[in-house]
XYZ file of C-alpha atoms in Angstrom:
434
model
C -37.257 1.540 -10.166
C -34.705 2.694 -7.620
C -31.470 4.638 -7.931
C -29.363 4.592 -4.793
C -26.068 6.385 -4.184
C -23.402 5.097 -1.806
C -21.036 7.815 -0.626
C -18.242 8.021 1.916
C -19.192 10.275 4.829
C -15.646 10.795 6.150
C -12.175 10.956 4.523
C -12.532 7.788 2.440
C -11.628 4.213 3.418
C -14.958 3.832 5.231
C -15.620 0.319 3.937
C -17.785 1.326 0.967
C -16.601 -1.691 -1.042
C -18.239 -4.140 1.336
C -21.447 -2.079 1.499
C -21.687 -1.740 -2.292
C -21.115 -5.490 -2.596
C -23.916 -6.095 -0.088
C -26.314 -3.736 -1.862
C -25.369 -5.183 -5.244
C -27.177 -8.399 -4.352
C -30.388 -6.502 -5.078
C -29.085 -4.254 -7.868
C -29.242 -4.886 -11.600
C -26.730 -2.154 -12.440
C -23.783 -0.736 -10.491
C -21.942 2.328 -11.818
C -18.823 4.007 -10.458
C -19.118 7.790 -10.845
C -15.764 9.444 -9.934
C -12.139 8.966 -8.916
C -9.498 6.762 -10.446
C -7.226 3.890 -9.456
C -6.359 5.816 -6.294
C -9.446 4.224 -4.717
C -9.209 0.856 -3.006
C -12.332 -1.144 -2.187
C -11.714 -4.397 -0.300
C -14.421 -7.081 -0.335
C -14.186 -10.425 1.473
C -16.308 -13.257 0.055
C -15.836 -16.522 1.910
C -12.111 -17.199 1.992
C -11.366 -14.885 -0.953
C -10.348 -11.236 -0.702
C -10.931 -8.937 -3.674
C -9.281 -5.511 -3.928
C -10.898 -3.273 -6.528
C -9.579 0.076 -7.730
C -11.524 1.005 -10.879
C -14.048 -1.779 -11.370
C -17.292 -1.367 -9.362
C -17.719 -3.730 -6.421
C -20.913 -5.022 -8.035
C -18.762 -7.115 -10.385
C -18.648 -9.774 -7.659
C -22.377 -10.429 -8.123
C -22.712 -12.644 -11.223
C -25.905 -11.083 -12.577
C -24.988 -7.428 -12.134
C -23.953 -5.179 -15.024
C -21.204 -2.700 -14.141
C -20.278 0.662 -15.631
C -17.320 2.987 -15.185
C -18.837 6.443 -15.626
C -17.594 9.549 -17.389
C -16.612 11.094 -14.040
C -13.859 8.484 -13.586
C -10.320 8.818 -14.952
C -9.086 5.497 -16.325
C -5.580 4.052 -16.187
C -5.726 1.303 -18.808
C -2.806 -0.652 -17.341
C -4.544 -0.678 -13.961
C -7.869 -1.653 -15.531
C -6.246 -4.474 -17.521
C -4.463 -5.815 -14.440
C -7.616 -5.621 -12.336
C -9.706 -7.405 -14.954
C -7.105 -10.159 -15.366
C -6.838 -10.621 -11.595
C -10.607 -11.001 -11.284
C -10.621 -13.560 -14.095
C -7.955 -15.572 -12.262
C -10.108 -15.421 -9.135
C -13.028 -16.907 -11.041
C -15.065 -13.737 -11.623
C -16.675 -13.341 -15.049
C -15.977 -9.830 -16.341
C -16.361 -9.793 -20.122
C -19.839 -8.765 -21.214
C -20.572 -7.370 -17.758
C -18.151 -4.433 -17.531
C -18.463 -1.271 -19.638
C -16.651 2.081 -19.728
C -18.020 5.494 -20.655
C -16.921 6.888 -24.001
C -16.551 10.232 -22.188
C -14.272 9.001 -19.405
C -10.774 10.504 -19.513
C -7.563 8.493 -19.868
C -4.534 8.685 -17.555
C -1.319 8.736 -19.580
C 2.298 8.133 -18.448
C 2.894 11.891 -18.664
C 0.203 12.452 -16.018
C 2.005 10.151 -13.610
C 5.298 11.950 -14.235
C 3.682 15.314 -13.531
C 2.114 14.166 -10.265
C 5.264 12.495 -9.017
C 7.142 15.747 -9.609
C 4.621 17.657 -7.490
C 4.597 15.096 -4.695
C 8.396 15.008 -4.704
C 8.566 18.645 -3.683
C 8.828 20.147 -0.195
C 6.623 18.588 2.498
C 4.766 21.889 2.904
C 3.325 21.679 -0.624
C 2.600 17.957 -0.783
C -1.030 16.862 -0.818
C -0.241 13.229 -0.057
C -1.640 11.749 -3.273
C -1.032 8.225 -4.549
C 1.159 9.537 -7.402
C -0.931 7.749 -10.027
C -1.559 10.749 -12.256
C -5.173 11.281 -11.232
C -4.825 15.010 -10.445
C -3.061 15.952 -13.697
C -5.596 13.920 -15.705
C -8.441 15.868 -14.116
C -6.490 19.104 -14.684
C -6.300 18.339 -18.418
C -9.982 17.425 -18.420
C -10.884 20.812 -16.896
C -8.455 22.499 -19.313
C -10.309 20.872 -22.258
C -7.206 19.164 -23.607
C -7.635 15.694 -22.098
C -7.853 12.371 -23.909
C -11.260 10.684 -23.617
C -12.036 7.051 -24.381
C -13.859 8.212 -27.513
C -10.725 10.105 -28.615
C -8.440 7.158 -27.918
C -10.612 4.976 -30.167
C -10.090 7.406 -33.083
C -6.438 7.025 -34.251
C -6.307 10.461 -35.877
C -7.612 12.361 -32.878
C -5.594 10.135 -30.553
C -2.208 11.035 -32.008
C -2.967 14.755 -32.207
C -4.231 14.836 -28.586
C -1.347 12.795 -27.181
C 1.133 15.028 -29.004
C -0.435 18.152 -27.547
C -0.339 16.649 -24.056
C 3.308 15.753 -24.505
C 4.092 19.366 -25.459
C 2.386 20.532 -22.261
C 4.329 18.040 -20.147
C 7.668 19.127 -21.653
C 6.748 22.768 -21.065
C 6.007 22.044 -17.394
C 8.791 19.563 -16.665
C 11.522 20.810 -19.006
C 13.142 19.220 -22.079
C 15.273 16.834 -20.000
C 12.360 15.336 -18.076
C 12.455 11.491 -17.909
C 9.286 10.996 -19.948
C 8.392 7.795 -21.743
C 9.257 8.081 -25.472
C 6.399 9.561 -27.480
C 6.203 6.594 -29.860
C 6.008 4.233 -26.884
C 3.055 6.202 -25.517
C 1.291 5.936 -28.883
C 1.964 2.189 -28.895
C 0.417 1.973 -25.432
C -2.651 3.779 -26.723
C -3.035 1.331 -29.602
C -2.928 -1.524 -27.097
C -5.466 0.288 -24.914
C -7.739 0.658 -27.944
C -7.988 -3.140 -28.089
C -8.850 -3.264 -24.375
C -11.464 -0.515 -24.364
C -13.239 -0.928 -27.706
C -15.423 -3.886 -26.604
C -16.291 -2.061 -23.375
C -16.922 1.475 -24.604
C -20.545 2.661 -24.357
C -22.624 5.746 -23.634
C -23.116 5.161 -19.892
C -25.690 7.934 -19.548
C -27.922 6.234 -22.131
C -27.338 2.802 -20.592
C -28.188 3.848 -17.028
C -31.218 5.827 -18.199
C -32.486 2.851 -20.216
C -32.009 0.572 -17.218
C -34.093 2.840 -14.984
C -36.796 3.258 -17.616
C -36.907 -0.514 -17.807
C -37.552 -0.792 -14.077
C -34.035 -1.906 -13.193
C -32.459 -1.202 -9.827
C -29.406 1.041 -10.101
C -26.633 1.611 -7.589
C -24.127 4.457 -8.009
C -20.799 3.925 -6.258
C -18.504 6.698 -5.106
C -14.828 6.577 -4.193
C -12.879 8.541 -1.561
C -15.149 10.470 0.852
C -17.058 13.682 1.458
C -14.142 15.480 3.116
C -11.940 14.752 0.116
C -14.455 16.293 -2.287
C -12.900 18.979 -4.510
C -15.517 21.602 -3.555
C -16.741 20.534 -0.123
C -13.688 18.835 1.381
C -10.679 20.135 3.318
C -9.240 22.009 0.336
C -6.500 21.856 -0.912
C -5.971 18.473 0.770
C -8.637 16.830 -1.345
C -9.051 14.618 -4.373
C -9.600 16.069 -7.856
C -13.209 15.052 -8.415
C -16.662 15.405 -6.891
C -16.875 12.629 -4.306
C -20.225 13.719 -2.857
C -23.628 12.409 -3.952
C -24.114 15.291 -6.378
C -21.120 13.980 -8.297
C -23.115 10.845 -9.056
C -25.381 12.838 -11.378
C -22.588 14.414 -13.416
C -20.381 11.325 -13.141
C -22.783 9.005 -14.961
C -25.044 11.498 -16.724
C -28.434 11.433 -14.973
C -30.568 14.129 -13.369
C -30.847 14.567 -9.586
C -34.558 13.737 -9.630
C -33.679 10.126 -10.520
C -31.952 9.459 -7.179
C -34.188 7.776 -4.609
C -31.824 7.159 -1.677
C -28.407 8.432 -0.530
C -26.544 6.094 1.810
C -23.601 7.494 3.744
C -20.938 5.082 4.963
C -18.849 5.936 8.031
C -16.515 4.011 10.297
C -17.311 3.764 14.010
C -14.168 5.866 14.403
C -12.340 8.007 11.800
C -9.272 7.680 9.594
C -7.453 9.787 7.057
C -4.647 9.045 4.582
C -2.237 11.739 3.434
C -1.799 15.303 4.583
C -4.406 17.807 5.656
C -6.418 18.785 8.750
C -7.899 15.985 10.854
C -9.336 17.498 14.061
C -10.156 14.204 15.821
C -6.710 12.673 15.199
C -5.189 10.600 17.994
C -1.513 10.146 18.701
C 0.654 7.557 20.379
C -0.427 4.198 21.770
C -4.167 4.688 21.327
C -3.797 5.626 17.652
C -1.506 2.647 17.099
C -4.011 0.315 18.763
C -6.839 1.511 16.516
C -4.595 1.201 13.462
C -3.603 -2.370 14.252
C -7.058 -3.540 15.362
C -8.635 -2.046 12.241
C -5.795 -2.979 9.866
C -5.719 0.659 8.846
C -3.335 0.521 5.931
C -4.280 1.729 2.452
C -5.601 -0.929 0.049
C -4.008 0.992 -2.826
C -0.718 2.183 -1.311
C -0.250 0.275 1.937
C 0.314 3.596 3.727
C -0.649 3.683 7.429
C -3.813 5.671 8.040
C -4.112 8.407 10.629
C -6.734 7.413 13.225
C -9.131 9.404 15.394
C -12.455 9.311 17.183
C -15.809 9.508 15.395
C -16.320 13.156 14.434
C -19.953 14.273 14.441
C -19.036 17.779 13.238
C -17.616 16.199 10.080
C -20.586 13.831 9.753
C -23.152 16.631 9.991
C -21.329 18.349 7.139
C -21.606 15.118 5.128
C -25.307 14.779 5.933
C -25.981 18.267 4.605
C -23.925 18.328 1.410
C -24.952 14.802 0.375
C -28.568 14.883 1.519
C -28.048 11.565 3.311
C -31.178 9.526 3.903
C -29.495 6.860 6.006
C -26.179 5.994 7.580
C -24.174 2.774 7.610
C -21.603 2.319 10.373
C -18.681 -0.001 9.633
C -15.924 -1.587 11.731
C -17.793 -1.413 15.032
C -15.920 -4.575 16.050
C -12.623 -2.659 16.010
C -13.815 -0.863 19.171
C -14.722 -4.063 21.022
C -11.666 -4.021 23.304
C -11.652 -0.280 24.021
C -12.297 0.580 27.689
C -13.480 4.077 26.751
C -14.725 5.484 23.465
C -15.248 9.113 22.516
C -17.301 11.112 20.029
C -16.172 14.552 18.858
C -19.249 16.759 19.259
C -17.773 20.242 18.704
C -14.518 22.008 17.866
C -12.809 24.674 19.913
C -11.138 27.327 17.755
C -9.495 30.043 19.803
C -12.161 31.151 22.268
C -15.062 29.826 20.167
C -16.886 26.514 20.180
C -18.269 25.546 16.773
C -20.573 22.734 15.687
C -20.076 23.179 11.920
C -16.890 22.531 9.942
C -15.122 25.803 9.093
C -14.090 26.392 5.493
C -10.887 28.164 6.494
C -7.847 25.884 6.400
C -6.236 27.896 9.206
C -9.294 27.399 11.418
C -9.442 23.684 10.640
C -5.778 23.316 11.550
C -6.406 25.177 14.795
C -9.527 23.194 15.717
C -9.353 21.168 18.919
C -11.899 18.420 19.543
C -14.495 18.605 22.299
C -15.621 15.081 23.110
C -18.289 13.046 24.860
C -16.975 9.880 26.504
C -18.674 6.475 26.606
C -17.888 3.292 28.466
C -16.645 0.562 26.164
C -18.504 -2.730 25.909
C -15.438 -4.965 26.211
C -17.261 -7.802 24.448
C -17.175 -9.226 20.892
C -19.757 -7.921 18.427
C -18.813 -10.040 15.393
C -21.537 -12.631 16.007
C -24.326 -10.046 16.373
C -26.934 -10.058 13.596
C -29.852 -8.220 15.208
C -29.837 -4.897 17.012
C -30.597 -6.499 20.368
C -27.610 -8.854 19.913
C -25.263 -5.904 20.387
C -23.977 -5.094 23.879
C -26.015 -2.432 25.655
C -23.078 -0.005 25.683
C -22.593 -0.441 21.924
C -26.259 0.329 21.295
C -26.005 3.388 23.532
C -22.990 4.587 21.531
C -24.732 4.074 18.181
C -27.953 5.699 19.397
C -25.964 8.785 20.350
C -24.209 8.853 16.974
C -27.601 8.666 15.260
C -29.042 11.408 17.473
C -26.136 13.774 16.881
C -25.933 13.076 13.127
C -29.684 13.469 12.611
C -29.837 10.523 10.192
C -31.051 6.983 10.940
C -28.517 4.166 11.164
C -29.887 1.197 9.212
C -26.901 -1.137 9.115
C -23.839 -1.776 11.262
C -20.935 -3.844 9.942
C -19.246 -5.969 12.628
C -16.686 -7.776 10.468
C -15.255 -8.011 6.984
C -17.436 -10.928 5.810
C -20.552 -10.466 3.702
C -22.842 -11.749 6.477
C -21.206 -9.950 9.400
C -23.789 -7.203 9.699
C -26.441 -5.971 12.112
C -29.631 -4.709 10.530
C -31.999 -2.254 12.150
C -35.729 -2.110 11.505
C -37.141 0.780 9.490
C -39.962 2.912 10.798
C -40.011 5.486 8.007
C -41.437 4.188 4.712
C -39.353 6.547 2.614
C -36.061 5.050 3.839
C -35.480 1.680 2.259
C -33.074 -0.257 4.498
C -29.688 -1.406 3.300
C -29.783 -4.937 1.975
C -33.565 -5.358 2.187
């Protein structure tokens, strides 16, 4: 039995979709534990590209059972569209995809509330996707949300939707352009037909799988520095994106987890507003963005780009308890004449090696970097550690040394087989994809 967690070690968009797909080859069960359709996992299989928002990346492996956990907020229109798209692409979904009875539902009113917030002054915008994720989590925390189990009970459904409508009118005003109440109820009836065949107790299902000796993989969305508690608050997501969120997000105890795999790009990116100490500007940032195709899979928004930030990674190692690190998009750096790693921040007259919790200090932080010669050679054909250019290995060795966690896999392209594996010396760390 194994239960592995895959978590983003930066600000999301680290390439977790590809890594979960790779790990899913040896997993019987894959469960998504938090977030909503604001996530975008891109997986390339042969000449096909799959973009997943709610459905776990394990769905692309024909023998894997997939669950959407209670920690996820579900937009039924998005789920329906995603399922139908996968079916058109030849992926069998029915009988393999299940949704927690305790997962909360995103309603049209939630989208209206979020769009109002994000339409305000720039100084108060978080930079969300406007899909209603934040308000849905707000209602969940306020104990007035609509769960899958509630949606499947017509009596509870109508009473809960009515109460949520009253809240929305109170917040937005009586003239707010909300979808007619009866139309929302009709949507819910349609969603009942979608969810009823999928609705299960995910906690029981995952527990039974582990007791039966099955291999379980828990998939996170976003990244550590967007975590509600441990990210760059308030410029964060509305759920627990760290590894601890995997326990509450599917309903298992922490003692069941056997491995925590952190995924990080060979550089850093961030979407939306908020502090980003390693951010680059001008031509260099544009070059990274174009080479890495750094545009959101969900929104298409250009991502902010910066150097690899070890201060941020050490924070991720600690709060997630990472047992190994996966580095993605190394090939994006192939043409760079010089590459840098942020090793400390300078804040006023101080040098710090840990991320401050103060937003003011994070905004004031200036990166202190180590510079490395670029390798100026393609890495996409490398499959073994020694296939990588010497300068690339030197760069990765330094990242590993500074992070304090072993690197077991390096992705050098978007394809399933474009990876470099590293041998494992410690028996407790099972390598990625082995």
